[in-house]
């Protein structure tokens, strides 16, 4: 798993690329506070290597909770900036800070 950040000079935005290796998965989505946890809003593209990848524009100077949804199972990112407990889910969420 990996998170890459690219800050734009002309806008207060950071392009964040999320990737997760899930060779046997059929479908991976990125869900989080930036897309209201909507599993259809940010599907990741599967590459030939088995890596799923996608880029999201996030406002700078903010932190966002997220998870990957891999074939219906929620997965945290081990490359997250931190983790935040979520009472609703009864589990930690990954956090990316930009």
Tab-separated table of N, CA and C in Angstrom:
chain	number	residue	atom	x	y	z
A	1	UNK	N	0.848	-1.175	0.000
A	1	UNK	CA	0.000	0.000	0.000
A	1	UNK	C	0.891	1.234	0.000
A	2	UNK	N	0.385	2.273	-0.618
A	2	UNK	CA	1.181	3.486	-0.704
A	2	UNK	C	0.283	4.696	-0.895
A	3	UNK	N	0.795	5.824	-0.431
A	3	UNK	CA	0.126	7.104	-0.612
A	3	UNK	C	1.172	8.077	-1.133
A	4	UNK	N	0.886	8.714	-2.268
A	4	UNK	CA	1.790	9.711	-2.835
A	4	UNK	C	1.053	11.044	-2.895
A	5	UNK	N	1.741	12.115	-2.461
A	5	UNK	CA	1.120	13.443	-2.431
A	5	UNK	C	1.850	14.387	-3.370
A	6	UNK	N	1.069	15.130	-4.150
A	6	UNK	CA	1.626	16.136	-5.053
A	6	UNK	C	0.874	17.445	-4.819
A	7	UNK	N	1.563	18.407	-4.211
A	7	UNK	CA	0.945	19.702	-3.914
A	7	UNK	C	1.000	20.595	-5.149
A	8	UNK	N	-0.126	21.251	-5.441
A	8	UNK	CA	-0.193	22.155	-6.578
A	8	UNK	C	0.222	23.557	-6.137
A	9	UNK	N	1.007	24.222	-6.972
A	9	UNK	CA	1.482	25.569	-6.637
A	9	UNK	C	0.400	26.625	-6.867
A	10	UNK	N	-0.508	26.355	-7.798
A	10	UNK	CA	-1.490	27.358	-8.196
A	10	UNK	C	-2.806	27.272	-7.439
A	11	UNK	N	-3.037	26.174	-6.706
A	11	UNK	CA	-4.300	25.995	-5.981
A	11	UNK	C	-4.013	25.404	-4.610
A	12	UNK	N	-4.910	25.641	-3.644
A	12	UNK	CA	-4.726	25.042	-2.313
A	12	UNK	C	-5.204	23.587	-2.282
A	13	UNK	N	-4.666	22.791	-3.216
A	13	UNK	CA	-5.104	21.417	-3.401
A	13	UNK	C	-3.888	20.496	-3.442
A	14	UNK	N	-4.082	19.281	-2.974
A	14	UNK	CA	-3.056	18.254	-3.067
A	14	UNK	C	-3.636	17.068	-3.829
A	15	UNK	N	-2.925	16.631	-4.862
A	15	UNK	CA	-3.333	15.425	-5.592
A	15	UNK	C	-2.745	14.237	-4.829
A	16	UNK	N	-3.627	13.398	-4.289
A	16	UNK	CA	-3.189	12.258	-3.494
A	16	UNK	C	-3.493	10.983	-4.276
A	17	UNK	N	-2.455	10.199	-4.522
A	17	UNK	CA	-2.611	8.931	-5.231
A	17	UNK	C	-2.567	7.799	-4.211
A	18	UNK	N	-3.630	7.017	-4.205
A	18	UNK	CA	-3.761	5.869	-3.299
A	18	UNK	C	-3.546	4.607	-4.117
A	19	UNK	N	-2.803	3.652	-3.554
A	19	UNK	CA	-2.636	2.378	-4.241
A	19	UNK	C	-2.570	1.235	-3.235
A	20	UNK	N	-3.111	0.102	-3.655
A	20	UNK	CA	-3.149	-1.089	-2.812
A	20	UNK	C	-2.960	-2.308	-3.710
A	21	UNK	N	-2.117	-3.228	-3.262
A	21	UNK	CA	-1.905	-4.465	-3.995
A	21	UNK	C	-2.989	-5.457	-3.585
A	22	UNK	N	-3.794	-5.869	-4.552
A	22	UNK	CA	-4.894	-6.811	-4.295
A	22	UNK	C	-5.074	-7.662	-5.542
A	23	UNK	N	-4.094	-8.511	-5.816
A	23	UNK	CA	-4.039	-9.275	-7.065
A	23	UNK	C	-5.286	-10.096	-7.351
A	24	UNK	N	-5.882	-10.672	-6.325
A	24	UNK	CA	-7.047	-11.539	-6.533
A	24	UNK	C	-8.381	-10.806	-6.458
A	25	UNK	N	-8.347	-9.518	-6.139
A	25	UNK	CA	-9.587	-8.755	-5.985
A	25	UNK	C	-10.218	-8.454	-7.342
A	26	UNK	N	-11.523	-8.403	-7.332
A	26	UNK	CA	-12.264	-8.040	-8.540
A	26	UNK	C	-12.578	-6.546	-8.557
A	27	UNK	N	-12.801	-5.972	-7.357
A	27	UNK	CA	-13.226	-4.572	-7.268
A	27	UNK	C	-12.654	-3.941	-6.002
A	28	UNK	N	-12.039	-2.760	-6.158
A	28	UNK	CA	-11.517	-2.003	-5.018
A	28	UNK	C	-11.981	-0.562	-5.163
A	29	UNK	N	-12.530	-0.018	-4.078
A	29	UNK	CA	-12.942	1.381	-4.050
A	29	UNK	C	-12.254	2.068	-2.884
A	30	UNK	N	-12.105	3.375	-3.013
A	30	UNK	CA	-11.581	4.204	-1.937
A	30	UNK	C	-12.765	4.928	-1.318
A	31	UNK	N	-12.977	4.735	-0.030
A	31	UNK	CA	-14.089	5.397	0.656
A	31	UNK	C	-13.526	6.220	1.803
A	32	UNK	N	-14.164	7.356	2.072
A	32	UNK	CA	-13.661	8.186	3.160
A	32	UNK	C	-14.487	9.427	3.375
A	33	UNK	N	-13.988	10.245	4.286
A	33	UNK	CA	-14.704	11.470	4.645
A	33	UNK	C	-14.756	12.454	3.475
A	34	UNK	N	-13.876	12.314	2.492
A	34	UNK	CA	-13.855	13.211	1.332
A	34	UNK	C	-14.911	12.849	0.293
A	35	UNK	N	-15.491	11.634	0.368
A	35	UNK	CA	-16.546	11.255	-0.586
A	35	UNK	C	-17.774	10.663	0.110
A	36	UNK	N	-17.945	11.044	1.383
A	36	UNK	CA	-19.093	10.630	2.196
A	36	UNK	C	-19.213	9.108	2.282
A	37	UNK	N	-18.055	8.410	2.257
A	37	UNK	CA	-17.995	6.951	2.404
A	37	UNK	C	-18.812	6.232	1.324
A	38	UNK	N	-18.906	6.869	0.153
A	38	UNK	CA	-19.678	6.317	-0.966
A	38	UNK	C	-18.789	5.347	-1.758
A	39	UNK	N	-19.141	4.066	-1.730
A	39	UNK	CA	-18.311	3.045	-2.378
A	39	UNK	C	-18.294	3.150	-3.898
A	40	UNK	N	-19.224	3.893	-4.479
A	40	UNK	CA	-19.262	4.047	-5.931
A	40	UNK	C	-18.561	5.314	-6.409
A	41	UNK	N	-18.221	6.212	-5.478
A	41	UNK	CA	-17.688	7.516	-5.854
A	41	UNK	C	-16.240	7.460	-6.360
A	42	UNK	N	-15.425	6.560	-5.800
A	42	UNK	CA	-14.005	6.550	-6.142
A	42	UNK	C	-13.496	5.121	-6.362
A	43	UNK	N	-13.912	4.503	-7.463
A	43	UNK	CA	-13.368	3.169	-7.756
A	43	UNK	C	-11.901	3.297	-8.166
A	44	UNK	N	-11.084	2.325	-7.791
A	44	UNK	CA	-9.682	2.328	-8.182
A	44	UNK	C	-9.497	1.453	-9.416
A	45	UNK	N	-8.527	1.825	-10.239
A	45	UNK	CA	-8.266	1.108	-11.487
A	45	UNK	C	-7.256	-0.004	-11.237
A	46	UNK	N	-7.562	-1.191	-11.745
A	46	UNK	CA	-6.653	-2.331	-11.580
A	46	UNK	C	-5.616	-2.328	-12.700
A	47	UNK	N	-4.349	-2.407	-12.293
A	47	UNK	CA	-3.250	-2.490	-13.243
A	47	UNK	C	-2.864	-3.958	-13.443
A	48	UNK	N	-2.102	-4.242	-14.486
A	48	UNK	CA	-1.713	-5.624	-14.785
A	48	UNK	C	-0.932	-6.260	-13.642
A	49	UNK	N	-0.240	-5.453	-12.856
A	49	UNK	CA	0.578	-5.953	-11.746
A	49	UNK	C	-0.265	-6.419	-10.560
A	50	UNK	N	-1.585	-6.151	-10.600
A	50	UNK	CA	-2.449	-6.487	-9.473
A	50	UNK	C	-2.618	-5.331	-8.506
A	51	UNK	N	-2.001	-4.209	-8.838
A	51	UNK	CA	-2.110	-2.996	-8.032
A	51	UNK	C	-3.359	-2.234	-8.447
A	52	UNK	N	-4.127	-1.779	-7.472
A	52	UNK	CA	-5.264	-0.894	-7.725
A	52	UNK	C	-4.823	0.514	-7.370
A	53	UNK	N	-5.163	1.490	-8.223
A	53	UNK	CA	-4.622	2.835	-8.056
A	53	UNK	C	-5.651	3.892	-8.449
A	54	UNK	N	-5.622	5.017	-7.738
A	54	UNK	CA	-6.499	6.136	-8.068
A	54	UNK	C	-6.010	7.412	-7.415
A	55	UNK	N	-6.364	8.550	-8.004
A	55	UNK	CA	-5.931	9.852	-7.502
A	55	UNK	C	-7.143	10.709	-7.160
A	56	UNK	N	-7.036	11.396	-6.016
A	56	UNK	CA	-8.110	12.257	-5.526
A	56	UNK	C	-7.522	13.628	-5.216
A	57	UNK	N	-8.237	14.697	-5.583
A	57	UNK	CA	-7.833	16.053	-5.208
A	57	UNK	C	-8.408	16.368	-3.828
A	58	UNK	N	-7.537	16.687	-2.867
A	58	UNK	CA	-7.970	17.009	-1.508
A	58	UNK	C	-7.496	18.404	-1.127
A	59	UNK	N	-8.325	19.120	-0.380
A	59	UNK	CA	-7.960	20.458	0.083
A	59	UNK	C	-6.773	20.378	1.035
A	60	UNK	N	-5.830	21.307	0.858
A	60	UNK	CA	-4.647	21.347	1.722
A	60	UNK	C	-5.025	21.725	3.154
A	61	UNK	N	-4.104	21.428	4.072
A	61	UNK	CA	-4.247	21.775	5.491
A	61	UNK	C	-5.463	21.108	6.129
A	62	UNK	N	-5.728	19.870	5.714
A	62	UNK	CA	-6.847	19.105	6.262
A	62	UNK	C	-6.412	17.660	6.461
A	63	UNK	N	-7.196	16.937	7.254
A	63	UNK	CA	-6.975	15.505	7.447
A	63	UNK	C	-8.262	14.779	7.072
A	64	UNK	N	-8.121	13.629	6.447
A	64	UNK	CA	-9.267	12.871	5.950
A	64	UNK	C	-9.166	11.420	6.399
A	65	UNK	N	-10.271	10.880	6.908
A	65	UNK	CA	-10.328	9.464	7.249
A	65	UNK	C	-10.710	8.692	5.992
A	66	UNK	N	-10.150	7.467	5.849
A	66	UNK	CA	-10.464	6.657	4.671
A	66	UNK	C	-10.175	5.187	4.935
A	67	UNK	N	-10.687	4.360	4.042
A	67	UNK	CA	-10.395	2.924	3.989
A	67	UNK	C	-10.506	2.479	2.541
A	68	UNK	N	-9.914	1.333	2.255
A	68	UNK	CA	-10.137	0.683	0.971
A	68	UNK	C	-11.264	-0.317	1.163
A	69	UNK	N	-12.111	-0.457	0.157
A	69	UNK	CA	-13.163	-1.469	0.168
A	69	UNK	C	-12.787	-2.499	-0.892
A	70	UNK	N	-12.237	-3.625	-0.432
A	70	UNK	CA	-11.713	-4.664	-1.323
A	70	UNK	C	-12.715	-5.820	-1.364
A	71	UNK	N	-13.418	-5.950	-2.473
A	71	UNK	CA	-14.444	-6.990	-2.626
A	71	UNK	C	-15.361	-7.077	-1.407
A	72	UNK	N	-15.786	-5.907	-0.916
A	72	UNK	CA	-16.740	-5.853	0.191
A	72	UNK	C	-16.132	-5.849	1.580
A	73	UNK	N	-14.801	-5.941	1.698
A	73	UNK	CA	-14.128	-5.942	2.997
A	73	UNK	C	-13.341	-4.653	3.167
A	74	UNK	N	-13.527	-3.986	4.309
A	74	UNK	CA	-12.809	-2.742	4.586
A	74	UNK	C	-11.383	-3.054	5.019
A	75	UNK	N	-10.419	-2.320	4.434
A	75	UNK	CA	-9.006	-2.526	4.721
A	75	UNK	C	-8.349	-1.176	4.983
A	76	UNK	N	-7.559	-1.085	6.055
A	76	UNK	CA	-6.781	0.121	6.332
A	76	UNK	C	-5.495	0.122	5.515
A	77	UNK	N	-4.902	1.301	5.371
A	77	UNK	CA	-3.647	1.456	4.646
A	77	UNK	C	-2.504	1.511	5.648
A	78	UNK	N	-1.544	0.605	5.532
A	78	UNK	CA	-0.419	0.611	6.468
A	78	UNK	C	0.530	1.781	6.226
A	79	UNK	N	0.334	2.522	5.136
A	79	UNK	CA	1.133	3.710	4.856
A	79	UNK	C	0.410	4.998	5.260
A	80	UNK	N	-0.691	4.873	5.995
A	80	UNK	CA	-1.465	6.054	6.418
A	80	UNK	C	-0.623	6.934	7.330
A	81	UNK	N	-0.947	8.227	7.343
A	81	UNK	CA	-0.238	9.167	8.214
A	81	UNK	C	-0.549	8.903	9.679
A	82	UNK	N	-1.760	8.433	9.953
A	82	UNK	CA	-2.166	8.082	11.319
A	82	UNK	C	-3.457	7.272	11.231
A	83	UNK	N	-3.999	6.948	12.409
A	83	UNK	CA	-5.253	6.203	12.480
A	83	UNK	C	-6.177	6.905	13.466
A	84	UNK	N	-7.480	6.822	13.214
A	84	UNK	CA	-8.478	7.473	14.064
A	84	UNK	C	-9.567	6.469	14.398
A	85	UNK	N	-9.875	6.330	15.685
A	85	UNK	CA	-10.943	5.433	16.108
A	85	UNK	C	-12.274	5.967	15.621
A	86	UNK	N	-13.133	5.073	15.128
A	86	UNK	CA	-14.455	5.439	14.657
A	86	UNK	C	-15.472	4.585	15.406
A	87	UNK	N	-16.295	5.217	16.245
A	87	UNK	CA	-17.291	4.491	17.035
A	87	UNK	C	-18.329	3.799	16.155
A	88	UNK	N	-18.706	4.430	15.043
A	88	UNK	CA	-19.723	3.857	14.163
A	88	UNK	C	-19.252	2.515	13.601
A	89	UNK	N	-17.997	2.470	13.164
A	89	UNK	CA	-17.454	1.242	12.579
A	89	UNK	C	-16.921	0.294	13.653
A	90	UNK	N	-16.628	0.824	14.831
A	90	UNK	CA	-16.043	0.005	15.878
A	90	UNK	C	-14.628	-0.418	15.528
A	91	UNK	N	-13.908	0.433	14.781
A	91	UNK	CA	-12.562	0.123	14.331
A	91	UNK	C	-11.823	1.415	13.997
A	92	UNK	N	-10.515	1.288	13.807
A	92	UNK	CA	-9.717	2.429	13.375
A	92	UNK	C	-9.938	2.679	11.895
A	93	UNK	N	-9.858	3.947	11.503
A	93	UNK	CA	-9.821	4.343	10.108
A	93	UNK	C	-8.421	4.865	9.810
A	94	UNK	N	-7.973	4.698	8.581
A	94	UNK	CA	-6.725	5.313	8.143
A	94	UNK	C	-6.954	6.818	8.013
A	95	UNK	N	-5.892	7.605	8.206
A	95	UNK	CA	-5.984	9.063	8.070
A	95	UNK	C	-4.856	9.533	7.154
A	96	UNK	N	-5.200	10.386	6.193
A	96	UNK	CA	-4.202	11.051	5.359
A	96	UNK	C	-4.294	12.541	5.658
A	97	UNK	N	-3.129	13.155	5.910
A	97	UNK	CA	-3.064	14.592	6.203
A	97	UNK	C	-2.384	15.295	5.042
A	98	UNK	N	-3.024	16.364	4.558
A	98	UNK	CA	-2.456	17.102	3.429
A	98	UNK	C	-2.348	18.578	3.734
